[in-house]
Each structure stands twice: as structure tokens, then as C-alpha cells.
Coordinates of C-alpha atoms in Angstrom, one line a residue:
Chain A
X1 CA -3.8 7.8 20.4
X2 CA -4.4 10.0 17.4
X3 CA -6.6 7.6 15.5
X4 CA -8.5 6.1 18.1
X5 CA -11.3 8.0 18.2
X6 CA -12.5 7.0 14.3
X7 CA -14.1 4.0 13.3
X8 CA -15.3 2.6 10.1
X9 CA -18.3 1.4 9.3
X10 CA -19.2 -2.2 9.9
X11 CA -18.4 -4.4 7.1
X12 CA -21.2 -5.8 5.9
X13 CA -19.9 -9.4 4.9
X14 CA -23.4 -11.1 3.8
X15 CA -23.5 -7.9 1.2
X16 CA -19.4 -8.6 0.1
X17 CA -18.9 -12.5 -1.5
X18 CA -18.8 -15.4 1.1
X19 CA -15.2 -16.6 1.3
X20 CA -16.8 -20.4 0.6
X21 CA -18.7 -20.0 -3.3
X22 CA -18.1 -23.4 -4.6
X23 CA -19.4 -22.1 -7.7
X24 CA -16.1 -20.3 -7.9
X25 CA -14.0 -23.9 -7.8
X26 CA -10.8 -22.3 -6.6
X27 CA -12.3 -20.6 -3.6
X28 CA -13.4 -23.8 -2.5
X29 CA -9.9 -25.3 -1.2
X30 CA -9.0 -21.3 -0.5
X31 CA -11.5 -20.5 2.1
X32 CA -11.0 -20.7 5.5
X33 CA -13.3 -22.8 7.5
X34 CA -12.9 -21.4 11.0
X35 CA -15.1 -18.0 11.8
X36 CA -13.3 -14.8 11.8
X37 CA -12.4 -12.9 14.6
X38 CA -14.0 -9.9 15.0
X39 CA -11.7 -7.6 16.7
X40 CA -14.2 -5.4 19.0
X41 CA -12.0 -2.7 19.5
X42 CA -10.1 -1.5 16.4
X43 CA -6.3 0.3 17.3
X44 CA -4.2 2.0 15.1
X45 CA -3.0 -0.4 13.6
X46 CA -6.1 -1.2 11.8
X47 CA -7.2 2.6 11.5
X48 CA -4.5 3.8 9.4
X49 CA -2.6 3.0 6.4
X50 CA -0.4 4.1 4.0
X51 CA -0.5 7.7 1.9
X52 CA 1.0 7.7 -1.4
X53 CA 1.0 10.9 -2.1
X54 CA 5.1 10.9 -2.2
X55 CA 4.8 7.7 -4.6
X56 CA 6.8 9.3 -7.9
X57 CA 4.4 8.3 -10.7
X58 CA 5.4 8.3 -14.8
X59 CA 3.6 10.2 -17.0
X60 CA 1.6 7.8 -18.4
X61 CA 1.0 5.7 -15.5
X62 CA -2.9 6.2 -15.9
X63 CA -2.8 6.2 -19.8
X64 CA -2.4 2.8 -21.1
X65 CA -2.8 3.8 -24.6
X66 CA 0.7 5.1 -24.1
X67 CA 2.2 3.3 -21.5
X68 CA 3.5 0.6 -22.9
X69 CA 5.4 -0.4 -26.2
X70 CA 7.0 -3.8 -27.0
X71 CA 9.6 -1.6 -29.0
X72 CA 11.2 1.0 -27.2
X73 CA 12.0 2.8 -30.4
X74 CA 7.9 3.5 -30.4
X75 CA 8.4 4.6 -26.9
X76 CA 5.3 8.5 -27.3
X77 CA 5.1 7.7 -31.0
X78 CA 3.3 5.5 -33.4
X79 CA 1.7 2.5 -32.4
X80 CA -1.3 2.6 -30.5
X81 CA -3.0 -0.3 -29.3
X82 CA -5.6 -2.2 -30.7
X83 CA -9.3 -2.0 -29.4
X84 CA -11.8 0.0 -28.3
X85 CA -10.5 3.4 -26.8
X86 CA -12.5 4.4 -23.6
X87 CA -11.9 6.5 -20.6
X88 CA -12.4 4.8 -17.5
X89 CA -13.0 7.4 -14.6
X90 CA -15.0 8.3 -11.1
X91 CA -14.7 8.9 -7.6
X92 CA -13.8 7.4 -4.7
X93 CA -16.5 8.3 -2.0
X94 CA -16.8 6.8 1.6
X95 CA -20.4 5.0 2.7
X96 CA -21.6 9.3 3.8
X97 CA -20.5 10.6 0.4
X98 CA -17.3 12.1 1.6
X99 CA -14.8 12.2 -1.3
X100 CA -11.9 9.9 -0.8
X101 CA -8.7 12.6 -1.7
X102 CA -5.1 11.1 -2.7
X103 CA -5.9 7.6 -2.6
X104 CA -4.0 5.2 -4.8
X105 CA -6.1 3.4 -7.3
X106 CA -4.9 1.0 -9.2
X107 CA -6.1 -1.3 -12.4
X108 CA -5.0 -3.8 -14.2
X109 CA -6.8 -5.7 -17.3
X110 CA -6.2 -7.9 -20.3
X111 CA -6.4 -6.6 -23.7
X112 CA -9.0 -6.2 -26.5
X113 CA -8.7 -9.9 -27.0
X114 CA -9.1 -11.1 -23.5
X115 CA -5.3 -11.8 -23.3
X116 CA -3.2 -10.6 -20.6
X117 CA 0.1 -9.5 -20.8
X118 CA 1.3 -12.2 -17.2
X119 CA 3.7 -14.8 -18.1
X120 CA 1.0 -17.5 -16.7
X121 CA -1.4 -16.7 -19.3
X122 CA -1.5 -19.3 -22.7
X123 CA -5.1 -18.1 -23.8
X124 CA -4.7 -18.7 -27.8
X125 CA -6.0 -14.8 -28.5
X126 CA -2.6 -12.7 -29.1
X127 CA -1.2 -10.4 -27.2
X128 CA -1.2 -6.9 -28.5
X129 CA 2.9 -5.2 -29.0
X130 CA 1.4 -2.0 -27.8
X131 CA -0.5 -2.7 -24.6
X132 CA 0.6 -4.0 -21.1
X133 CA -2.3 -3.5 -19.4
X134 CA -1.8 -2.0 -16.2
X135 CA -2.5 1.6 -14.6
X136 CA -2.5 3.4 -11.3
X137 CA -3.1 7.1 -10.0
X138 CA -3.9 9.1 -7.1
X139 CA -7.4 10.3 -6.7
X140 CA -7.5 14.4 -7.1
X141 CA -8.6 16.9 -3.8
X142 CA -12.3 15.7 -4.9
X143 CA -11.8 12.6 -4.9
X144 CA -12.0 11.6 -8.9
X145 CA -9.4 9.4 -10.9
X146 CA -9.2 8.8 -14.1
X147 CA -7.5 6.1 -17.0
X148 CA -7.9 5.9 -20.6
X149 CA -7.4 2.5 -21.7
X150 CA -8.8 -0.1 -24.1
X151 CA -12.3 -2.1 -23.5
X152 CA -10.6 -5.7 -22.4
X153 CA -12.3 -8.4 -24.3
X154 CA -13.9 -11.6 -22.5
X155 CA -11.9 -14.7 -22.1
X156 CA -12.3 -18.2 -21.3
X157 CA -11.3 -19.9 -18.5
X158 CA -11.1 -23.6 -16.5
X159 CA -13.6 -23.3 -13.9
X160 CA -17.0 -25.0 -15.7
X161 CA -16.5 -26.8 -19.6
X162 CA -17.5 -23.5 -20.9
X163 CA -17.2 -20.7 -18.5
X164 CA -16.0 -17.1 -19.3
X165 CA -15.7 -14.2 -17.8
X166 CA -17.1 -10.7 -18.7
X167 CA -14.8 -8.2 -20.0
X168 CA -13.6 -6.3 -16.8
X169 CA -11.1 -4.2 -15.2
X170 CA -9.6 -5.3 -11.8
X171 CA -9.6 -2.4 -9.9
X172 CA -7.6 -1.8 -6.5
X173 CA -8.6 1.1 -4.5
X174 CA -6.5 2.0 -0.7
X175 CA -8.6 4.2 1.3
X176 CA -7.5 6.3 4.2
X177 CA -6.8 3.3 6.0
X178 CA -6.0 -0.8 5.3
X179 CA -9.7 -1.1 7.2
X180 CA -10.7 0.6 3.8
X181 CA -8.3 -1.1 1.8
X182 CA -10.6 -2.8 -1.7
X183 CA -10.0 -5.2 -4.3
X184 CA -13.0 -5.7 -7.0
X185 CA -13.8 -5.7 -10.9
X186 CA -15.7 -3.3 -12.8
X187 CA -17.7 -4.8 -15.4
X188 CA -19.2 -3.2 -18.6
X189 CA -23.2 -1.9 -18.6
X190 CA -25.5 -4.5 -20.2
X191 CA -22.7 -7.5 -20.6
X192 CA -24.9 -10.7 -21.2
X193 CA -21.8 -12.1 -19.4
X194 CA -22.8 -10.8 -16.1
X195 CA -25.0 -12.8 -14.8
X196 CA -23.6 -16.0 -15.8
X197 CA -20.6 -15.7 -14.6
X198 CA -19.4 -17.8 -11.2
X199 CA -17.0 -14.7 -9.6
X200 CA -20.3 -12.3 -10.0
X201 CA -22.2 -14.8 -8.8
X202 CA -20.3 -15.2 -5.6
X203 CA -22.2 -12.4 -4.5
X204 CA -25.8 -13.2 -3.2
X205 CA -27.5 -9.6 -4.3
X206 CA -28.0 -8.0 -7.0
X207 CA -27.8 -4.6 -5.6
X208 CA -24.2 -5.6 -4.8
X209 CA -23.3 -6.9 -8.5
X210 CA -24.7 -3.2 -9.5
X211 CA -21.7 -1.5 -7.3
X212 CA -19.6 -3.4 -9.7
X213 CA -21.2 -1.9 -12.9
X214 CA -19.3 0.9 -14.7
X215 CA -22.0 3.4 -16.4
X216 CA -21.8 4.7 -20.1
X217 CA -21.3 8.0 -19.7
X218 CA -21.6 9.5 -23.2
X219 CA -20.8 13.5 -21.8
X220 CA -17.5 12.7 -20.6
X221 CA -16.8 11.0 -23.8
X222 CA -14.5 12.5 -26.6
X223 CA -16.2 13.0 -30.0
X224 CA -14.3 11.3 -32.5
X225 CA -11.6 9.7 -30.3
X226 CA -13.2 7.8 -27.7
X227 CA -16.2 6.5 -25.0
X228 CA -16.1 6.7 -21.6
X229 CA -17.4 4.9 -18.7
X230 CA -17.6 6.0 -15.2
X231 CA -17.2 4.1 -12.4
X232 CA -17.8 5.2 -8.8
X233 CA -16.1 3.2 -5.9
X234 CA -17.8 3.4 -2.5
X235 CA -15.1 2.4 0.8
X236 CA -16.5 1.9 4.3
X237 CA -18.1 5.5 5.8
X238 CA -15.6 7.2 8.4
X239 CA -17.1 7.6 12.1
X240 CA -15.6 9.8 14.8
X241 CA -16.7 8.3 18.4
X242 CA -16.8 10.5 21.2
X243 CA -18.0 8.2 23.9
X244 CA -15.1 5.1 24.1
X245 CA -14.7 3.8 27.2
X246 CA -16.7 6.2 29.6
Chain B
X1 CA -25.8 5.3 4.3
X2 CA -24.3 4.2 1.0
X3 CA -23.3 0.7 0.2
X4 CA -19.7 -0.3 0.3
X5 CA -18.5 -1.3 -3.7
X6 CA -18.6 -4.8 -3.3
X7 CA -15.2 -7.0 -3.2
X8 CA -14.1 -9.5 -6.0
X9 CA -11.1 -11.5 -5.6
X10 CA -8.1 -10.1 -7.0
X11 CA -7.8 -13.1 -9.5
X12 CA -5.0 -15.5 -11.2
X13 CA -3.4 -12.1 -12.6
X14 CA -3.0 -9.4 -9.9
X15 CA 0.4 -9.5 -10.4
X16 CA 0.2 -7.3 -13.4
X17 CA -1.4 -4.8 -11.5
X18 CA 0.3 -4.8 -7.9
X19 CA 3.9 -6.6 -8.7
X20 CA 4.4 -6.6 -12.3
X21 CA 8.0 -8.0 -12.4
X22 CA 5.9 -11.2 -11.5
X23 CA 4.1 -10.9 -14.4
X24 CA 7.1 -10.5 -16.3
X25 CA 6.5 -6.8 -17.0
X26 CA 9.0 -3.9 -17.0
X27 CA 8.9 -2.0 -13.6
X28 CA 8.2 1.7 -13.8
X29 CA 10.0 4.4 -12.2
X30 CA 8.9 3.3 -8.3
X31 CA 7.3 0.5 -7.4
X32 CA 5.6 -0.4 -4.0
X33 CA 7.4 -3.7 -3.3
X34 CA 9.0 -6.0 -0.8
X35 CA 12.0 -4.1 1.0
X36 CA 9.9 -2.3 3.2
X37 CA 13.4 -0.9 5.5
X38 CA 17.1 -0.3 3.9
X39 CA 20.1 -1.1 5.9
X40 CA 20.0 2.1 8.0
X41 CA 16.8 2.1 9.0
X42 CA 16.0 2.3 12.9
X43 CA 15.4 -1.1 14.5
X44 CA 16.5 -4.4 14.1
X45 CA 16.8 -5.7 10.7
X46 CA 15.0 -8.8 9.7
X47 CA 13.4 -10.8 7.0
X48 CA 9.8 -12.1 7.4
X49 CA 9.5 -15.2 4.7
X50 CA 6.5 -17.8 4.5
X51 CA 4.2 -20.1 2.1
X52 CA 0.3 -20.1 1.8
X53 CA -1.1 -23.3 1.5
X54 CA -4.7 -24.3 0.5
X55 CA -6.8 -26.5 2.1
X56 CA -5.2 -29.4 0.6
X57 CA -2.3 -28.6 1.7
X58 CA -0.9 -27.6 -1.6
X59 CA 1.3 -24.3 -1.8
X60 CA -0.9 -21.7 -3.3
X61 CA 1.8 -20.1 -6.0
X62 CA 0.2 -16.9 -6.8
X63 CA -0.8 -15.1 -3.8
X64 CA -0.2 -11.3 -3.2
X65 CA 0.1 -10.1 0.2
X66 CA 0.3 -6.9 1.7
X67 CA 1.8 -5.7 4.6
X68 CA 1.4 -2.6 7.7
X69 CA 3.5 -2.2 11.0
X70 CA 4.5 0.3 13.1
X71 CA 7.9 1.7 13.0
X72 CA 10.7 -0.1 16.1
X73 CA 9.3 2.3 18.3
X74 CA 5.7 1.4 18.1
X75 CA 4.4 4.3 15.7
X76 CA 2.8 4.7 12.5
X77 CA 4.5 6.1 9.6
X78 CA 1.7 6.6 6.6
X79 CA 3.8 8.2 4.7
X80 CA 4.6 6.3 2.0
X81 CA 8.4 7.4 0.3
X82 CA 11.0 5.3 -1.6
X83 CA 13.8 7.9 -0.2
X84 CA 12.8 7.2 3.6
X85 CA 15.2 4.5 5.1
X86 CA 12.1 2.7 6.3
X87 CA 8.6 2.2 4.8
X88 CA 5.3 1.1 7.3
X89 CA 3.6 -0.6 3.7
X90 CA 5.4 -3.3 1.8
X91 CA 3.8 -5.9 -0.6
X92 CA 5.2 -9.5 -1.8
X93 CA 3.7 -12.6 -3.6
X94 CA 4.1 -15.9 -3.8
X95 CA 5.1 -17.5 -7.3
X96 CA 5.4 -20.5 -9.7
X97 CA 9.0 -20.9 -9.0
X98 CA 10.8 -23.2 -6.3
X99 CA 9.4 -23.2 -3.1
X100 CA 6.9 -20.4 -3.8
X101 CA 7.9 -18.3 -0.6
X102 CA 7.0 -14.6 0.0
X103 CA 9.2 -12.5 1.5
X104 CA 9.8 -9.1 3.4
X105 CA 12.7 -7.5 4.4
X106 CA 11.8 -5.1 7.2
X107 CA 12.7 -3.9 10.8
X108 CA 10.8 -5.8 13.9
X109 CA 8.0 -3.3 14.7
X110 CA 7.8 -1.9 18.1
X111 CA 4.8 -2.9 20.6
X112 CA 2.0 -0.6 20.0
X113 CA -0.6 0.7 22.3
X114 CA -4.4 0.7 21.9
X115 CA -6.4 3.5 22.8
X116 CA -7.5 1.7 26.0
X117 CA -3.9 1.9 27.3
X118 CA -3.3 -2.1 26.2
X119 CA -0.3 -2.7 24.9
X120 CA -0.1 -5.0 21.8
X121 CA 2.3 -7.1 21.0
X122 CA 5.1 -6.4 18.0
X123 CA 3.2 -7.4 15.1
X124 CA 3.3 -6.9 11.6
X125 CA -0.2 -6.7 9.6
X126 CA -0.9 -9.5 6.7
X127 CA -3.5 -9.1 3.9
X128 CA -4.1 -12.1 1.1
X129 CA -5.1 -11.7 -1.8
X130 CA -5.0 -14.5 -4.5
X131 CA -7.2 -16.4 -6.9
X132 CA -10.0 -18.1 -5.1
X133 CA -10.1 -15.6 -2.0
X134 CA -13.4 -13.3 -2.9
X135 CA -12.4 -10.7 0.0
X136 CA -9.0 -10.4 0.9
X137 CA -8.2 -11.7 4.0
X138 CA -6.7 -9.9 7.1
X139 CA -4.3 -11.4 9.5
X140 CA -1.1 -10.4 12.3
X141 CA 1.9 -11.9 12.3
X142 CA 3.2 -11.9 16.2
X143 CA 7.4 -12.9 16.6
X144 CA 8.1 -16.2 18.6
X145 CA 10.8 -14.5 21.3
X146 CA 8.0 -11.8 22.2
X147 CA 6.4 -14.7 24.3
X148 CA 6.0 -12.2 27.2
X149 CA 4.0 -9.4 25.1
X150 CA 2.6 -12.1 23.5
X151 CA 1.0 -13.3 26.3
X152 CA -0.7 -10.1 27.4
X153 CA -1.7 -9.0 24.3
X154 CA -5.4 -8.1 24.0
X155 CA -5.6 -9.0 20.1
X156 CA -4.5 -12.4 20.8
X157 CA -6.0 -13.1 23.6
X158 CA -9.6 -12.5 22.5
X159 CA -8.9 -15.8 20.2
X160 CA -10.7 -17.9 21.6
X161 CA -8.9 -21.0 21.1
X162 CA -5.4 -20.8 22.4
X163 CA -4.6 -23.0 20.3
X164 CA -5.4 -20.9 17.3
X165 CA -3.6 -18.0 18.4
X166 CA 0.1 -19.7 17.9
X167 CA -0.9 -20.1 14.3
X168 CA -0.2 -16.0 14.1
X169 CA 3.2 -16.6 15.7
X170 CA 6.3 -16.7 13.4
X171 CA 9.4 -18.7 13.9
X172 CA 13.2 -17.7 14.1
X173 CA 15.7 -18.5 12.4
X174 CA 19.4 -17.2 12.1
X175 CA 20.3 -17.9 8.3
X176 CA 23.9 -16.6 7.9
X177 CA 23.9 -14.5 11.0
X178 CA 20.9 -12.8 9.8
X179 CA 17.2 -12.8 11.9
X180 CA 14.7 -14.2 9.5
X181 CA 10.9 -15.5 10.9
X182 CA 8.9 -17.9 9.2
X183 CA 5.1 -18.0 8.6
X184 CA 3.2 -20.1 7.0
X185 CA 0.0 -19.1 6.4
X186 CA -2.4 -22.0 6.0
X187 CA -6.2 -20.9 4.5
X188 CA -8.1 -24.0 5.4
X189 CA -8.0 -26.9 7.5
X190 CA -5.8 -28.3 9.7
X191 CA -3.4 -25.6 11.6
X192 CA -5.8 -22.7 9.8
X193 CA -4.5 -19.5 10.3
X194 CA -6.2 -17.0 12.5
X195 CA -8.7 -14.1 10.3
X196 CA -9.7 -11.3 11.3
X197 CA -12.8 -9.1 10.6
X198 CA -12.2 -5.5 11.6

């Protein structure tokens, strides 16, 4: 078969959150309690996955200063949201530093308020007419994406009395195959809310919360218009292997 | 070697993101969703419909789950396209509402072989993600009247317990002449379904 001389690299699950955080209350009755099976010898069904390339995007899919109006009327004109305006960009780059080309990323967030726009959410904060809150692109032949977006606001939420969580964008990256496949959050650079909250802390490193950190990056930032932060996502390295079964 | 980005779960909200007519969002243009093959699609038409259920045993109502399979004659198709009759990648979620199934309307995959020459039986590829699950987790979903593939099929068998391995195996049901299979996916406890690391 095609695919099944690659590999990935070993997932390193003492580095990636425990299923079992109790910390985290919900993942308490959502972990499972048996071991995993390690299958020794991946196929191809675990070595590929889909390419989006032919996935027809909108315009504004990765601009959600634009992509989203309560009024259709406002539909490219007035009425931006509220909030602070940021770029959010970087690359997708396997575990050797090989850029990650034409992967779908995908984002979603609440708004400068810490409300999101999901028919489950009754936080008191308002929603904001001019922002939804979601985003997706494909990653260019280097590997980078990019969104511009508004800095989501902390919010509040039933885990401890007084628990929140830092502001932060979900971020959903595919990979060349679902063995890559990644769902995390990137946080903001120097949040006091880090470190205190029970999701970060379901990691047991702090080299592994610092994957999660998007960077100020003041020289991709727009003068006048708005900041940017850069955030680098890192999927499991690609090995060819030239000795299976011999 | 650089580290991977580490996972966080995918939270109460993903739907948003990766199905926002959950959310209660307008759709854009295309959407990766749950009708993975249209009528004309090679193969046999069915629908794959389940629950996930906590350790308590309660129905876990907002789950998003992603699905991978091979085309009816055993191959790969990455190419992801709304105008191809049939699509290898789907995604579905469980919800608030009624009996908080997911479902998939797809072909039955063909049996796909390993690059050892082993055949593996017609299965269909599950990811979870949901509140409370920090990495997502990865599971098969094997068809209850492939009990002879089943059987020889080196995935399955290196579970351990055999007992565990009919927790990957959906049931059929004929609903209106239709082929629909049923799995339950059950995170914790009693009847746990099968996980994979890979």
C-alpha cells in the first residue's frame, strides 16, 4: 500500500493531558478507565485523512471582523464588532520543522465579553450583533494561516465556585492525516489566568502549557488598526520506514 | 525533535466552530457535515446512528464526532469535495434535543488491507470530541453481519479481551426498508468502548 511505508511520531501522551484530570470535573465521568490500545502496526486507514483543498471557502471565512452581521442589510458595511482587533496567525510545522501545506485550520471563540454566540450559552455579558465567532482557512504552500478577529474576553464558568477561564481561541488543526488530526486552545502571552485555570492545568508540564501560548508579535501588527499574535502549531513529525517486515 | 502543540479538549462550544447549525449559527457556503455519500454513490447505502454515554451512564448531549473510511471497495479517497457523490470524512454531534443521537449517512466501506497483506475488516473510523475529553479519542466501528472478517481481523484481534472487542461492533437494523447500524459509544465503565492510541 501507498501509505504504509510512513509513520508518525509517537504520541507522547504523558506530554498531552491525562484523559482522567479531576480537576477538570467533567472529564471525570468522561474518561475512560480501561487502557488504550496501542495499535503496533498503523494501516492506512490511520495514515491518511482528508484534503480540503476542494472545500469552497467564503471570502471572509478567516475574517471575523467581517464575517458575521446580525443584520444582513450590514452584510461588508458598517458595523464592526466590538473589542480589541488582533490578527491571529502562524504556521503549521510537523515535530522536524516541515511546513504543514493546505491543512484546514479552524477556530472558534467567544466575543470581547467572554460570550459566545452557541444557543447553550446564558453567561449575563451580551452578545455582540456583529460578531459570530467562528473562522477557518487552509494553510498556504508554507505552511502559514492567518485570521483577524477580536481578543475574546475571559468568562466564568461551573466547574469550582469561582473558576474562569483565560481568554482563548479554540483552535482545530487536520494534518496530513487523522493520526495528526489536533484540537487545542491558544491562550494570550502573560494572562494571570493561565496558570489557575483547571483545563491548563490538566497538563502536567509547563513546557506543554507554553505550546499553547500565542506570542505578541508587534512586526506583523498594523499601525493604527490592529495587534497581532502569532501562534505556531506543531503536529506529530512524518517518518518514512524503509525496513517493515524484513 | 520538536514537541507536539499540546491537546485541550474541544470544550462545551465546539459546535460553533465544527457544526455551527448546532450552535444555532447560519451555515456558510459548504460545510463539512454528516451526509458523507448521496444516493448515487458506489456501495450500499446506510446510516450509522449512536449515543455517547458518560460514566454514569448519562447521555453525553454535546459531543462532536468525526468520521474516516474507505470507499465500498476498500480505498481511500482524501479528497475532500461537496460535488463528489461520496465523501471518505463526515462529522456529526450529539445534542440537547430528544434522544441526543449522532448520525451518518454513508456507504458500508469496503475491507481494507494492511501493508502486511492482513485484511481488516469493513470499518468506519470514530473520533470524540466533547466537553470533559482533554484529547480526543479514537475508535472503529466494525458492522455486526461482517462476523467472518470480523473474526480475522488483525485490529480486533490484538484486543485483548474479547470481550471488549464486540463493544466496536454496531448493530443492524432495517428501519423502513433502510440498513441503519447502531453504536453506542460508552466512555467509562461498564460496556466501555474500545480506544485506541495510534
Amino acid at each position: 500500500m501507498q501509505h504504509d511505508n510512513k509513520r508518525y511520531v509517537e504520541r507522547d501522551r504523558d506530554w498531552h493531558p491525562a484523559a482522567y484530570t479531576p480537576g477538570y470535573k467533567t472529564s471525570v465521568a468522561r474518561s475512560p478507565s480501561q487502557a488504550l490500545v496501542s495499535l503496533q502496526a498503523p494501516s492506512v486507514s490511520e495514515l491518511t485523512g482528508p484534503d480540503f483543498r476542494r472545500l469552497r471557502m467564503g471570502p471572509h471565512d478567516n475574517d471575523l471582523l467581517l464575517n458575521y452581521r446580525e443584520d444582513p442589510a450590514l452584510a461588508g458595511a458598517a458595523g464592526l464588532p466590538v473589542g480589541e482587533r488582533i490578527i491571529m496567525f502562524g504556521r503549521v510545522i510537523d515535530q522536524f520543522g516541515k511546513p504543514v501545506p493546505h491543512t484546514l485550520v479552524e477556530m472558534w471563540q467567544a466575543n470581547a465579553g467572554g460570550r459566545y454566540r452557541h444557543k447553550k450559552d446564558a453567561y449575563l455579558a451580551p452578545l455582540d450583533p456583529n460578531f459570530g465567532g467562528v473562522g477557518r482557512c487552509l494553510t498556504d504552500d508554507q505552511g502559514w494561516y492567518r485570521f483577524r478577529t477580536i481578543k475574546p474576553g475571559p468568562y466564568p464558568w461551573g466547574n469550582g465556585i469561582n473558576t474562569w477561564r483565560p481568554a482563548h481561541i479554540h483552535v482545530s488543526v487536520m494534518g496530513p492525516a487523522i493520526s495528526t488530526r489536533l484540537v487545542t486552545q491558544m491562550y494570550f502571552e502573560g494572562d494571570p489566568l493561565i496558570p489557575i485555570c483547571p483545563i491548563v492545568q490538566t497538563l502536567n508540564d509547563q513546557e506543554a502549557v507554553e505550546t499553547m501560548i500565542g506570542r505578541l508579535d508587534m512586526a506583523r501588527s498594523r499601525p493604527m488598526d490592529c495587534l497581532a499574535y502569532r501562534f505556531d502549531l506543531v503536529v506529530r513529525g512524518e517518518l518514512q520506514t524503509y525496513f517493515e517486515n524484513q | 525533535m520538536l514537541r507536539e502543540t499540546a491537546s485541550q479538549t474541544a470544550g462545551p462550544y465546539v459546535h460553533i466552530g465544527l457544526a455551527l447549525h448546532v450552535a444555532g449559527l447560519p451555515e456558510r457556503d459548504e460545510e463539512i457535515w454528516s451526509q458523507m455519500a448521496r444516493p448515487e454513490a458506489e456501495g450500499e447505502p446506510i446510516e450509522v446512528v449512536g449515543t455517547v454515554i458518560d460514566g454514569n451512564g448519562d447521555l453525553v448531549r454535546d459531543a462532536l464526532l468525526e468520521a474516516w473510511q474507505a470507499d465500498a471497495q476498500g480505498q481511500y479517497r482524501p479528497e475532500f469535495d461537496l460535488h463528489k457523490p461520496f465523501n471518505g470524512f463526515g462529522r456529526t454531534a450529539t445534542t440537547a434535543e430528544g434522544g441526543s443521537e449522532w448520525s451518518l449517512t454513508t456507504i458500508k466501506p469496503g475491507a481494507v488491507t494492511r501493508g502486511d497483506g492482513k485484511v481488516m475488516a469493513p470499518h468506519i473510523n470514530l473520533a470524540v470530541f466533547a466537553r470533559g475529553i482533554n484529547i480526543h479519542l479514537q475508535t472503529r466501528l466494525y458492522f455486526e453481519d461482517e462476523a467472518e472478517t470480523n473474526a480475522a481481523c488483525p485490529v480486533l484481534n490484538a484486543i485483548e479481551s474479547p470481550a471488549r472487542r464486540q463493544t466496536l461492533i454496531a448493530k443492524r437494523e432495517e428501519v423502513d426498508g433502510k440498513v441503519r447500524y447502531r453504536f453506542d459509544i460508552r466512555l467509562q465503565g461498564e460496556g466501555e468502548t474500545v480506544f485506541f492510541d495510534f
